[in-house]
Short mmCIF file of C-alpha atoms in Angstrom, two decimals:
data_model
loop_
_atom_site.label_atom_id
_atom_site.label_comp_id
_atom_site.label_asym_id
_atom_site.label_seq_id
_atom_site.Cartn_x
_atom_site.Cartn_y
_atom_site.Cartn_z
CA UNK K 1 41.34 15.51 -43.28
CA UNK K 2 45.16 14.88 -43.38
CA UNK K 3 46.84 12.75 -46.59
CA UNK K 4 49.02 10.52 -45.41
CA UNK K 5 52.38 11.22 -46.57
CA UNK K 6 53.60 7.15 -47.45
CA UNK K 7 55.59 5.46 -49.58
CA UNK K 8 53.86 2.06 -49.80
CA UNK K 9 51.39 0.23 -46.94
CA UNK K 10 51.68 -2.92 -46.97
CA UNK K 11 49.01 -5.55 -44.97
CA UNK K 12 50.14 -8.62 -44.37
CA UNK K 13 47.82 -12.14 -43.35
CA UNK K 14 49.78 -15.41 -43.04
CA UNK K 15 46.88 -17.61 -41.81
CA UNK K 16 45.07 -19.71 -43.86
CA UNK K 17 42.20 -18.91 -41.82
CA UNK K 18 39.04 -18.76 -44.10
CA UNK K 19 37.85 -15.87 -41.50
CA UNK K 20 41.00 -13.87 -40.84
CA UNK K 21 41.75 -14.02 -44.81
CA UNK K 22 38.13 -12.42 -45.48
CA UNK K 23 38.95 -9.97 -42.46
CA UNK K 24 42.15 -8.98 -44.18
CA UNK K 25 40.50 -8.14 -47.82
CA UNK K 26 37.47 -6.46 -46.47
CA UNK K 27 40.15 -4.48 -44.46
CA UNK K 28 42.14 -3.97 -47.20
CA UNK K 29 39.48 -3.02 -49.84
CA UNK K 30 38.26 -0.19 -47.36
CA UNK K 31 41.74 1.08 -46.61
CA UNK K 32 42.56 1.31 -50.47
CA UNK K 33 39.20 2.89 -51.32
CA UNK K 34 40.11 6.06 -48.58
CA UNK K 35 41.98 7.09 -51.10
CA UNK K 36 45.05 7.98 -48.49
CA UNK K 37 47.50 5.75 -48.90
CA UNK K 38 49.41 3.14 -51.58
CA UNK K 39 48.58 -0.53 -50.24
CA UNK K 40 49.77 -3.79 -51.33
CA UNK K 41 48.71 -7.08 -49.60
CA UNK K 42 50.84 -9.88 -48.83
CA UNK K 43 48.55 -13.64 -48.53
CA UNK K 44 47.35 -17.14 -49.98
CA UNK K 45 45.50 -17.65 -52.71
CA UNK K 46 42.24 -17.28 -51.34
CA UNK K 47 42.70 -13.88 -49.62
CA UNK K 48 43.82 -12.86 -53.35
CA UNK K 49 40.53 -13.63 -55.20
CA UNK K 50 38.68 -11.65 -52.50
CA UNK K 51 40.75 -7.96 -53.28
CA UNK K 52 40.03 -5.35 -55.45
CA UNK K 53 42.11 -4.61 -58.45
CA UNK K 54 43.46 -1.51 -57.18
CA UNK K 55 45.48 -3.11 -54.42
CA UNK K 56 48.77 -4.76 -55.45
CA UNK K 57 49.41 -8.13 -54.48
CA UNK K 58 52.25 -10.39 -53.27
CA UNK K 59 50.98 -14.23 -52.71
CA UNK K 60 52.07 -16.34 -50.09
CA UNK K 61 52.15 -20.48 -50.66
CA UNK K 62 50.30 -22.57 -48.02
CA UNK K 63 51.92 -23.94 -45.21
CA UNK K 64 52.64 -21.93 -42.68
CA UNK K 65 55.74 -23.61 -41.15
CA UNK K 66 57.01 -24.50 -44.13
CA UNK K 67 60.68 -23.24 -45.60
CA UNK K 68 58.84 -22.00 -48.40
CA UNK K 69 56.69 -19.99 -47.44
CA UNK K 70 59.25 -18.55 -44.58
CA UNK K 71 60.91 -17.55 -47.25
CA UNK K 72 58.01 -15.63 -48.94
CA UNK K 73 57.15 -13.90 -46.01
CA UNK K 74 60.88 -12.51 -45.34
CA UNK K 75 60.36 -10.98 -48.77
CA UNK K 76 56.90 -9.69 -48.55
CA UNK K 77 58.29 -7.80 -45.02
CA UNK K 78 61.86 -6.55 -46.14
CA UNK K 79 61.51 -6.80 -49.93
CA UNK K 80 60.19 -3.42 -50.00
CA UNK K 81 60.88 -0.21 -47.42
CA UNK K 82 57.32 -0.06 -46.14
CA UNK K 83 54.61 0.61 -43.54
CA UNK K 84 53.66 -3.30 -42.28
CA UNK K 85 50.49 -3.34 -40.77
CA UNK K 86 50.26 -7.09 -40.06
CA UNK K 87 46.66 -8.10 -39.35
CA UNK K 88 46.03 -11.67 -38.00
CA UNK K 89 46.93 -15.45 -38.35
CA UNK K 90 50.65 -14.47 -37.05
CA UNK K 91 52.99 -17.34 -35.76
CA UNK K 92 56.23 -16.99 -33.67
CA UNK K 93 58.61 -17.03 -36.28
CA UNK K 94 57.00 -14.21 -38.32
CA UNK K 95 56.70 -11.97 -35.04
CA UNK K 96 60.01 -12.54 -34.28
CA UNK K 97 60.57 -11.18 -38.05
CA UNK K 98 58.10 -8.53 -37.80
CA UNK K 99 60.13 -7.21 -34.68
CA UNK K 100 63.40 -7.41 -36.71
CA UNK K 101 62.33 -5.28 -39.55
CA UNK K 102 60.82 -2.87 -36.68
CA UNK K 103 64.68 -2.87 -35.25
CA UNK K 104 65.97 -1.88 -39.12
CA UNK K 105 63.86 0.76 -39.30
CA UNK K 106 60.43 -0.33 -40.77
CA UNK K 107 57.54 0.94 -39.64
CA UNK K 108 55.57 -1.88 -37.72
CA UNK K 109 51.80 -2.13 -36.36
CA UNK K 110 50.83 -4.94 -34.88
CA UNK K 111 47.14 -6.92 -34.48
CA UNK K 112 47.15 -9.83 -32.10
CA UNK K 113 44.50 -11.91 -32.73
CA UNK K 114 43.80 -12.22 -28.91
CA UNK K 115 45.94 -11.02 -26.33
CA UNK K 116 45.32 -13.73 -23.43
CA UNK K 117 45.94 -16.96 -25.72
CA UNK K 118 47.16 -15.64 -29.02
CA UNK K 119 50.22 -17.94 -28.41
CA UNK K 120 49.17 -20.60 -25.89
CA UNK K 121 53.17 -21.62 -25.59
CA UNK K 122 55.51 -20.47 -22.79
CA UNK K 123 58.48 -19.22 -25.40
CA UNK K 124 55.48 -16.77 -26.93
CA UNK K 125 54.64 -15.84 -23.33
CA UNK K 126 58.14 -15.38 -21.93
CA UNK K 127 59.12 -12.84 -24.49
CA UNK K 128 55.61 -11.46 -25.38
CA UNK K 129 56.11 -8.10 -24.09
CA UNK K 130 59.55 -8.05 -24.96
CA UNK K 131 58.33 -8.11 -28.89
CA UNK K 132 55.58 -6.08 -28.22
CA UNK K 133 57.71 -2.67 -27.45
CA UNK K 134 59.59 -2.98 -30.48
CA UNK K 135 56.28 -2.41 -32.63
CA UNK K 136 55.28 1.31 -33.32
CA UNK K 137 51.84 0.56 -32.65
CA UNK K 138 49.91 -2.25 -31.47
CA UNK K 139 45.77 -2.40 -32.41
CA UNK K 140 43.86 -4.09 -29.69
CA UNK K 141 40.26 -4.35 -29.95
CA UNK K 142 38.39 -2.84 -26.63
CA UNK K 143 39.35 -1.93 -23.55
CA UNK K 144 39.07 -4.97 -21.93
CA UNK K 145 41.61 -6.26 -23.86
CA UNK K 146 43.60 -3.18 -23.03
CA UNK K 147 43.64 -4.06 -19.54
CA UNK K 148 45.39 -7.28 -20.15
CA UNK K 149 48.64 -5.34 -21.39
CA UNK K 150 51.31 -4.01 -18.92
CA UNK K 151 51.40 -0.21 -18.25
CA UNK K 152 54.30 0.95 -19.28
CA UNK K 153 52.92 -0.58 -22.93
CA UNK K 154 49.50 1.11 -23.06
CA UNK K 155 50.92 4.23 -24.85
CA UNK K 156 51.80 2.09 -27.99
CA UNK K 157 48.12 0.42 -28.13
CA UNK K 158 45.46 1.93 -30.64
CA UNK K 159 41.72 1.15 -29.54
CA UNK K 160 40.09 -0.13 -32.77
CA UNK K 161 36.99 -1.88 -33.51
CA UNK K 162 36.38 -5.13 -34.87
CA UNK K 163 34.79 -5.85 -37.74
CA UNK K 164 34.95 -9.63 -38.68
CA UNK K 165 32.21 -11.57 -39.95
CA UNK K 166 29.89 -8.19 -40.63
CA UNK K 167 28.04 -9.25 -43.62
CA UNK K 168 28.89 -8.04 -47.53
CA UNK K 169 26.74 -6.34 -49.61
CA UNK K 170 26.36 -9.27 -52.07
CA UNK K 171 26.05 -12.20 -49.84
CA UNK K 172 25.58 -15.51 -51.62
CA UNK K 173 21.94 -17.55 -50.43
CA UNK K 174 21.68 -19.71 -47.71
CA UNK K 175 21.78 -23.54 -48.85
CA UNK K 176 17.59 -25.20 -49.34
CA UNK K 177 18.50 -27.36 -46.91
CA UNK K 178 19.25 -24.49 -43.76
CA UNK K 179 16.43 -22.80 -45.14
CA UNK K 180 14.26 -25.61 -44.61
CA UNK K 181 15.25 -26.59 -41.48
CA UNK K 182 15.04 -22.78 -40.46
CA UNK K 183 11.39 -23.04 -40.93
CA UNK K 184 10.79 -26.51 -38.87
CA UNK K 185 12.79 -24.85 -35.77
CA UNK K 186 10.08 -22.83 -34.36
CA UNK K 187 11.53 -20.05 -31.60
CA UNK K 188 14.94 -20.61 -30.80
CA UNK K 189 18.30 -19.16 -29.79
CA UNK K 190 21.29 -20.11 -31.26
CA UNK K 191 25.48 -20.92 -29.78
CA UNK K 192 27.54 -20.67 -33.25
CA UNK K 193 30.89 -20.98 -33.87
CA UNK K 194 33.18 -23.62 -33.13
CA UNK K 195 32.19 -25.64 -29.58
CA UNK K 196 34.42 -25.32 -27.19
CA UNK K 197 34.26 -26.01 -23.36
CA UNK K 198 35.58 -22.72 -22.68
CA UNK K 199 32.13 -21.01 -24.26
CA UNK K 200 30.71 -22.99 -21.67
CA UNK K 201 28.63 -25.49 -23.90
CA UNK K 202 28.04 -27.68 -20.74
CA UNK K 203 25.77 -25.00 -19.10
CA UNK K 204 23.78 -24.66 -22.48
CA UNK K 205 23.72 -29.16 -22.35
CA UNK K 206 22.88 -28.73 -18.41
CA UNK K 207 19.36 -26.38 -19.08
CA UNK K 208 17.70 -28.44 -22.62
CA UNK K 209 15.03 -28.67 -20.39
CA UNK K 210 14.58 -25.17 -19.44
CA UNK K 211 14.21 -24.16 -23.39
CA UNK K 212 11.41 -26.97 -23.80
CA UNK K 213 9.45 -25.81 -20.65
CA UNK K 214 9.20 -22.35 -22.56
CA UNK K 215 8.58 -23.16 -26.13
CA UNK K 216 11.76 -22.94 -27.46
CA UNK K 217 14.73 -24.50 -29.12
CA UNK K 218 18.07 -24.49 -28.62
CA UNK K 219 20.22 -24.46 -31.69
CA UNK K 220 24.01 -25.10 -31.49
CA UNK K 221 25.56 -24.39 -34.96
CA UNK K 222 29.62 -25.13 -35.47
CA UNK K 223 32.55 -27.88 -35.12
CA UNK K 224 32.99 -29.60 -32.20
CA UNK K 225 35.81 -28.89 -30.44
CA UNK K 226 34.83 -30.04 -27.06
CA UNK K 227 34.92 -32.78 -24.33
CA UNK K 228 30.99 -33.20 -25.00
CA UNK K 229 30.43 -36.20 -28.05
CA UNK K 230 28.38 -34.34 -30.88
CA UNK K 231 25.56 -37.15 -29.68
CA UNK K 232 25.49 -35.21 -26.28
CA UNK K 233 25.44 -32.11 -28.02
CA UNK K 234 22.79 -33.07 -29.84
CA UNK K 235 20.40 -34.39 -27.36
CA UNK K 236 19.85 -30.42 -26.35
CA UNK K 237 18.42 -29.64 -29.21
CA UNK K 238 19.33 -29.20 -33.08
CA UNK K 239 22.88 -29.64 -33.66
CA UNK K 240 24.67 -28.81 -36.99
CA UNK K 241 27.66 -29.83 -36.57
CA UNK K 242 30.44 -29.20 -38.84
CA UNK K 243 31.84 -26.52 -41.50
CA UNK K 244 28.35 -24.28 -42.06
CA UNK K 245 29.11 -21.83 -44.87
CA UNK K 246 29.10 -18.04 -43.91
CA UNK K 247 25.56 -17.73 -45.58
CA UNK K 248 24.30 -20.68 -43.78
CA UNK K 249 25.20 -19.43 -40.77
CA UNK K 250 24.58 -15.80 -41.34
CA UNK K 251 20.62 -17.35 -41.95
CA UNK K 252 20.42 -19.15 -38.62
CA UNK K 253 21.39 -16.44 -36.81
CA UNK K 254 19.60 -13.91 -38.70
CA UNK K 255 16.33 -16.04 -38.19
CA UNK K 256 17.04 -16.95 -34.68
CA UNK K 257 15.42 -14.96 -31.50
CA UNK K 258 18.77 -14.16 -29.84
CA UNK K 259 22.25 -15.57 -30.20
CA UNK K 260 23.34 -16.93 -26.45
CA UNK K 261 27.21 -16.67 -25.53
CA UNK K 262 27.49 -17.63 -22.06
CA UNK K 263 31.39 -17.15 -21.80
CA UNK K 264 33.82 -17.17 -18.75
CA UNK K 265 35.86 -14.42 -20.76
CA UNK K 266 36.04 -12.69 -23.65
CA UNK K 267 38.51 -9.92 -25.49
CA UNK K 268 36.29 -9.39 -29.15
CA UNK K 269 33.69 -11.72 -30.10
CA UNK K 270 33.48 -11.99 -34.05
CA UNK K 271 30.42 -13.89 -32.94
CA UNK K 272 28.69 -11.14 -31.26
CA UNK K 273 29.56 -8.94 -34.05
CA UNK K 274 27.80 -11.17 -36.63
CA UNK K 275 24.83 -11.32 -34.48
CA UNK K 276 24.52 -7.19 -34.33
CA UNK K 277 25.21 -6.58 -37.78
CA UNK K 278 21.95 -8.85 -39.01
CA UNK K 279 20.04 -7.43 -36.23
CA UNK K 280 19.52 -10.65 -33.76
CA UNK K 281 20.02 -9.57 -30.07
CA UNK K 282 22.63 -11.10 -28.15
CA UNK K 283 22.28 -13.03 -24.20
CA UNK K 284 25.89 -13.58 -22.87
CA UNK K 285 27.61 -13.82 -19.36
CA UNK K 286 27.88 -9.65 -17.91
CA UNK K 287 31.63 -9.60 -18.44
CA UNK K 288 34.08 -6.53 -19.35
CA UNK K 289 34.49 -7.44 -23.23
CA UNK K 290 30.78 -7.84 -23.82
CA UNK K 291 29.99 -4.53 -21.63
CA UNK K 292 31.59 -2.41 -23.96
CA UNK K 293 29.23 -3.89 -27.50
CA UNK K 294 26.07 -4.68 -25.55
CA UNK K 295 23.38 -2.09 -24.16
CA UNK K 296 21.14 -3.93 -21.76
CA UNK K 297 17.56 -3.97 -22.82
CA UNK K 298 18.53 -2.09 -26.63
CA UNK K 299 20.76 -4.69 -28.94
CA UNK K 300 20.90 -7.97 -25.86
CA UNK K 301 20.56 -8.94 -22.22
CA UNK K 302 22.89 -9.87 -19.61
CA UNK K 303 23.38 -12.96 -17.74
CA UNK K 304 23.91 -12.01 -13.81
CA UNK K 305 25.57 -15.35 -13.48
CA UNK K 306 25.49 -18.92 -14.88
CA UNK K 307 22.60 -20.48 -13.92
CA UNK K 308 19.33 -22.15 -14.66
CA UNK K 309 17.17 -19.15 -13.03
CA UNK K 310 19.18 -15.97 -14.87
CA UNK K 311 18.95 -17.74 -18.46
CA UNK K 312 15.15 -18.19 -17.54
CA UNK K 313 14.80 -14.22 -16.72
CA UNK K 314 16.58 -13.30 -19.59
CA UNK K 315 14.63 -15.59 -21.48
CA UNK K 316 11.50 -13.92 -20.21
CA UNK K 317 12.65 -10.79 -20.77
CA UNK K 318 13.79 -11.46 -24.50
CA UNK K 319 10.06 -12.93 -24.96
CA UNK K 320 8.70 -9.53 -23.34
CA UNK K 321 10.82 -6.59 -25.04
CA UNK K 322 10.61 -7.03 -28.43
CA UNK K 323 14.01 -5.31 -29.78
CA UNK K 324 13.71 -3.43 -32.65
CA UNK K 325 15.94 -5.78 -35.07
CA UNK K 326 16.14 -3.30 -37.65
CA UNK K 327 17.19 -0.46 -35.33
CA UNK K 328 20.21 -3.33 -33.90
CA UNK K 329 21.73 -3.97 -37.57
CA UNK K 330 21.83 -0.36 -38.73
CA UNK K 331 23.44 1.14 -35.78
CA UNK K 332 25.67 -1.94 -35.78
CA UNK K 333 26.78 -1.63 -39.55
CA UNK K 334 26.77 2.43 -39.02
CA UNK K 335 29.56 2.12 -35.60
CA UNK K 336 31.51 -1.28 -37.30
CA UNK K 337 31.09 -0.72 -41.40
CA UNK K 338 34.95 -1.62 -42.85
CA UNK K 339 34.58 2.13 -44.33
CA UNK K 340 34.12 3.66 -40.44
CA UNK K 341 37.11 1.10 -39.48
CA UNK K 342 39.45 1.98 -42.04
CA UNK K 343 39.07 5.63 -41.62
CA UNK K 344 39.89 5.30 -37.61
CA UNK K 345 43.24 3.22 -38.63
CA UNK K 346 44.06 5.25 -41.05
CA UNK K 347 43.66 8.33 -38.14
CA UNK K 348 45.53 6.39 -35.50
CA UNK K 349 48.26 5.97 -38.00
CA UNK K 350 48.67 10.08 -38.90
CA UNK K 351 47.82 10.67 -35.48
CA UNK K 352 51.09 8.75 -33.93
CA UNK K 353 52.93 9.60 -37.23
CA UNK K 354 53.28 6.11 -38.47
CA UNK K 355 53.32 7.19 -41.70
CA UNK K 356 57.05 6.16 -43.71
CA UNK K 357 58.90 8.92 -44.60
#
């Protein structure tokens, strides 16, 4: 296995995003314990607490948009000649300086969060692509999202897993009161994360009657973000609505009989991910991004199409296969650990001979 010949790595996260921040460290704390490169990490406060003490740091103040904390991140790119690898929670303004270093010489990779509406503005989407071939290399997700970029861009794109919301090693417990309520639910399948009428939450409100008939419960677990009134919600089935904390909601799924996602689209469900990686099986709409994580039958199910009679089937069938839920999280922490991750970016990044000289 090649060393790679660097100078300094440095991996930078300007979100305040509670998830993208613990994305970044876990990241981070498997690419510094390869052993292959220097890495310092650029971030608020609270990605700080979560590295390791091998891995220098640079903090970042809150606010994104604010003068500040432009400032901080103009230092954290050109302060130092380095290798950026700039993971998540990007706005326009630090792209824009992202692509600049990448024009002085700087060796730039690039992970948009989600290529289809990581900037839902037309100045993002007017120039996009523009940006985009300035970047030495871009790391999309899966294929499907690798279909969304133009041609003539593929060659710069590096096919790497996600790993988001896979669980640590020492996870904090799950609050008395989810626990209790866990074990007043019954059977039931579970729609976390936040609500949103684009995960379809209507045709989840539109069959509550369909999980009574067959003995279950419906659990929806996350902020509302939709046009449905948490009361509506609510009248489906159990509702927690609101901030859950990841051990809270790492126990409802873990306890639940499947996790249902019946999308319109999807690039790289974190969701989905945290489902696997505690060994629940997963239902969700038969569409390109969830082809490429689900096996039909051995870790979920497919829905042919949204409606009443194919979330019945799959129902049925969930009832009649029994999955092997041990057998789901270890072959789902074994393909998407942060160790297996790390070592395929560091690869990508001798392969296309990222490194700084």
């Amino acid at each position: 296995m090649s060393k790679t010949n660097v100078v300094d790595y440095r991996l930078i996260c300007v979100s305040d995003s509670r998830g993208l921040q613990r994305y970044t460290a876990r990241l981070a704390n498997a690419l510094a314990a390869t052993d292959r490169m220097r890495l310092s990490v650029a971030g608020q406060a609270a990605l700080m607490q979560l590295l390791g003490d091998n891995i220098e740091m640079m903090e970042l103040p809150k606010g994104r948009r604010s003068p500040r904390t432009l400032l901080s991140v103009a230092r954290a790119l050109f302060g130092k000649k380095s290798t950026i690898i700039h993971y998540q929670g990007i706005n326009l303004i630090t792209l824009i300086l992202l692509y600049i270093a990448s024009r002085l010489g700087w060796r730039t990779v690039l992970t948009p969060h989600n290529v289809a509406t990581h900037f839902p503005n037309r100045i993002y989407n007017a120039i996009k692509w523009r940006l985009w071939r300035g970047f030495d290399m871009v790391v999309l997700h899966t294929e499907a999202e690798l279909e969304l970029v133009p041609a003539n861009l593929r060659e710069r794109v590096a096919i790497i897993p996600h790993g988001e919301y896979a669980p640590t090693k020492q996870g904090n417990p799950a609050s008395a009161d989810i626990v209790e309520a866990v074990k007043t639910l019954g059977d039931y399948v579970i729609a976390p994360g936040y609500v949103r009428d684009d995960k379809n939450i209507d045709y989840l409100i539109a069959n509550a009657s369909l999980f009574k008939k067959i003995g279950m419960t419906l659990v929806v677990a996350g902020r509302n973000q939709s046009s449905f009134s948490s009361e509506q919600i609510a009248t489906a089935g159990r509702y927690f609505d609101g901030f859950l904390t990841d051990a809270d909601l790492e126990h409802l799924i873990a306890n639940a009989a499947a996790v249902v996602l019946p999308y319109d689209k999807v690039s790289e469900s974190g969701v989905l991910h945290q489902a696997l990686s505690v060994g629940t099986p997963v239902i969700a709409s038969d569409i390109p991004g969830f082809r490429e994580r689900i096996r039909e039958g051995d870790n979920g199910l497919f829905l042919e199409e949204l409606s009443s009679a194919s979330l019945e089937a799959a129902l049925g069938k969930l009832a009649m296969i029994g999955f092997d839920c041990a057998k789901i999280r270890q072959e789902h922490l074994v393909a998407f650990s942060w160790d297996a991750i790390a070592e395929q970016l560091v690869e990508k990044l001798d392969e296309r001979s990222l490194s700084h000289q």
